[in-house]
Coordinates of C-alpha atoms in Angstrom, one line a residue:
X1 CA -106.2 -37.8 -109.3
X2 CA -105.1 -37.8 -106.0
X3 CA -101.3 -38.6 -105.1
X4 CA -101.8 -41.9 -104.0
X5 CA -104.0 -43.0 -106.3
X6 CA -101.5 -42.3 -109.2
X7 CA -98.6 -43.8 -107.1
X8 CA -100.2 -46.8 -106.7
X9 CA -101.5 -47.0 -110.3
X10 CA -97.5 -46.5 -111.1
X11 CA -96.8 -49.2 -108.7
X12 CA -99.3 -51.7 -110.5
X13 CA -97.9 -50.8 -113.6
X14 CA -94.3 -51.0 -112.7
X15 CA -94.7 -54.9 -110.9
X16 CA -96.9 -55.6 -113.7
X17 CA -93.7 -55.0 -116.3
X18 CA -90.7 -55.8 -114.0
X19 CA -89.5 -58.3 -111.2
X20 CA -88.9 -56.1 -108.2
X21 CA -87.6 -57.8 -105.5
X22 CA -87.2 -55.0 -102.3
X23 CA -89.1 -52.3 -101.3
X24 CA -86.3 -50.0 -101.8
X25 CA -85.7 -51.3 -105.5
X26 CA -89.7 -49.9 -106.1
X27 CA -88.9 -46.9 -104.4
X28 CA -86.2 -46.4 -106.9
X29 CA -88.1 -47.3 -110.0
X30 CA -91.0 -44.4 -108.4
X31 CA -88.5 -42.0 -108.0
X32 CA -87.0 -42.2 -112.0
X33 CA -90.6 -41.7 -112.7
X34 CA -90.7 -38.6 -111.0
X35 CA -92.2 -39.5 -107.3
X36 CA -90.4 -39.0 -104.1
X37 CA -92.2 -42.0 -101.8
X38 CA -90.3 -43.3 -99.0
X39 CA -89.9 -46.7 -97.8
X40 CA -93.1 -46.4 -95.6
X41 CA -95.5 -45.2 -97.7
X42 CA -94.3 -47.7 -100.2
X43 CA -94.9 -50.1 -97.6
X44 CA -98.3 -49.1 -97.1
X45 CA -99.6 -48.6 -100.9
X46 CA -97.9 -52.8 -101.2
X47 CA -100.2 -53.6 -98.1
X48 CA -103.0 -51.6 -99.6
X49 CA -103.2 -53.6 -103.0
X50 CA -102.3 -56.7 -101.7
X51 CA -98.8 -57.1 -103.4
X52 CA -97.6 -60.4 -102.4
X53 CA -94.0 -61.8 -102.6
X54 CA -93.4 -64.9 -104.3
X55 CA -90.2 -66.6 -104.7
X56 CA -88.5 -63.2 -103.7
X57 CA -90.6 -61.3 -106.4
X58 CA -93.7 -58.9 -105.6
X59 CA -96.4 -60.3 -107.5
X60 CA -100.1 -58.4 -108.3
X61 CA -102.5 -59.8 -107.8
X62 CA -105.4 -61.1 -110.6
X63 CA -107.8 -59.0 -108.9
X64 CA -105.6 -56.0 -109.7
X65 CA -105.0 -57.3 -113.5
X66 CA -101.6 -59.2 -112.9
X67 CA -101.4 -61.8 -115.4
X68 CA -105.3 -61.6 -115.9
X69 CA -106.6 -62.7 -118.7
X70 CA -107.8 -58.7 -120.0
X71 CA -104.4 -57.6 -119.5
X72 CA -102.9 -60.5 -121.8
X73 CA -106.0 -59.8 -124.0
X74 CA -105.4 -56.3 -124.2
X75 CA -101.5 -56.4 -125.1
X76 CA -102.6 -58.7 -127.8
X77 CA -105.1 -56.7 -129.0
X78 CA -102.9 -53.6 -128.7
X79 CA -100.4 -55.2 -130.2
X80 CA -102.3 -56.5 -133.2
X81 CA -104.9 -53.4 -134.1
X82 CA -103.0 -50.8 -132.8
X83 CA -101.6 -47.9 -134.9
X84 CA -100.8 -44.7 -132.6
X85 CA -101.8 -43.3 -129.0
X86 CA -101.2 -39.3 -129.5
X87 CA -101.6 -37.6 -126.1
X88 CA -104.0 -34.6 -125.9
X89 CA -104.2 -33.2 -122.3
X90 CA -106.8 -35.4 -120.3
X91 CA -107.5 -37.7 -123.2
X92 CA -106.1 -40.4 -125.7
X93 CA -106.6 -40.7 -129.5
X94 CA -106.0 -44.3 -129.9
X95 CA -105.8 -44.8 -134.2
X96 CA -106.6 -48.7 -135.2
X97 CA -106.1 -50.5 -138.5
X98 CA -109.9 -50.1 -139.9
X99 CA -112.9 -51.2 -138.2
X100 CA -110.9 -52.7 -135.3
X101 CA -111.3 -49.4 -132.7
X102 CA -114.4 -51.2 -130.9
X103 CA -112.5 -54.5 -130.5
X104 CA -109.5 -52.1 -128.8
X105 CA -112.1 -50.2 -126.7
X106 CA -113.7 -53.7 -125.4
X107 CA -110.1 -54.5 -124.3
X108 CA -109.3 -51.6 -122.4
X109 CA -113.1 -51.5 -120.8
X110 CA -112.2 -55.1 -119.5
X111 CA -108.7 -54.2 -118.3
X112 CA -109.8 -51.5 -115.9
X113 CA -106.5 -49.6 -116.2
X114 CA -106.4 -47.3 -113.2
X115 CA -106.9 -43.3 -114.6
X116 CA -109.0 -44.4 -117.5
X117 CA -112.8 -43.1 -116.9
X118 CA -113.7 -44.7 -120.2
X119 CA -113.8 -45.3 -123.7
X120 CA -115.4 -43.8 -127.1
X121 CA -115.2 -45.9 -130.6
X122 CA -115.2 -45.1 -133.9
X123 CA -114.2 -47.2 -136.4
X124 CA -110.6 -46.8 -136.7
X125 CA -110.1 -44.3 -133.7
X126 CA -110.6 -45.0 -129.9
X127 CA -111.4 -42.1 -127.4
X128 CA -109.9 -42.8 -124.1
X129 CA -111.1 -40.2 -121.9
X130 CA -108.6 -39.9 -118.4
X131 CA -110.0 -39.1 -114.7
X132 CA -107.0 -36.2 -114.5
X133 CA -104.8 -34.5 -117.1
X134 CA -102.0 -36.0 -114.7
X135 CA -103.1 -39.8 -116.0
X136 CA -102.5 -39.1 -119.3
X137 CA -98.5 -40.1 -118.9
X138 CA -98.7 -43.2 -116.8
X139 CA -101.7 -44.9 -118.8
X140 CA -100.3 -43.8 -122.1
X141 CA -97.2 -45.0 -121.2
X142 CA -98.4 -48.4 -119.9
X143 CA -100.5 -48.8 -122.7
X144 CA -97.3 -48.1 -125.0
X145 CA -94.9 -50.9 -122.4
X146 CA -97.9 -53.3 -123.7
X147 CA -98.3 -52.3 -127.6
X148 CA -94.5 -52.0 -127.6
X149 CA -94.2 -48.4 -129.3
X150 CA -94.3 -44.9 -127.7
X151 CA -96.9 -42.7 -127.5
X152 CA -96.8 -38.8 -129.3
X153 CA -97.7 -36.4 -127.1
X154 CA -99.5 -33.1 -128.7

């Protein structure tokens, strides 16, 4: 995935799980996740995804999945079915209390996360194949922020 892409991926997910109020306070939160963006690019990437601020907040917007009904579908369904997410290079090996994996691959095929090229199911086990082995730590760690555990990584 190309730099840009995965910083604003990061960016979705980071407004989508905390109030930022500056530009400099995002460029912060990028940097303790290893980027090195500057206040300008930042600026950009906000202008690019249509990041608006509301009531001194940055705020995604439902088109991008903030506060859409998928994503609360998905943390509910995560947070119900869900077992484990174990980390194996480009992919994910979701594991689901039995028979649920197709009801958690529906809910991630409806959230779009960015990264995620798409979704096997079994019947306890979800597939989740990435678009780059670099994916495989934002969207397993924003799919652990919304189940509420952390993922293993193999």
């Amino acid at each position: 995935m190309r730099d840009r892409e995965h910083r604003q991926a990061l960016i979705l997910e980071i407004l989508l799980r905390e109030q930022v109020t500056s530009q400099i306070d995002l460029v912060e939160r990028l940097r303790a996740e290893g980027l090195r963006p500057n206040q300008a690019t930042i600026s950009r990437d906000l202008r690019q995804l249509r990041i608006e601020k509301r009531g001194g907040v940055y705020v995604v917007p439902e088109s991008a999945g903030g506060g859409s009904a998928a994503h609360r579908h998905l943390t509910t369904v995560l947070g119900e079915h869900l077992r484990s997410i174990e980390v194996a290079e480009n992919l994910l090996v979701l594991r689901t209390a039995p028979a649920m994996a197709p009801a958690v691959a529906r809910a991630l095929d409806e959230r779009s996360l960015p990264g995620v090229a798409g979704t096997v199911a079994g019947r306890d086990t979800v597939l989740v194949a990435l678009v780059s082995r670099s994916a495989s730590g934002w969207v397993s760690g924003a799919l652990s922020r919304a189940w509420g555990s952390p993922a293993k990584h193999s």
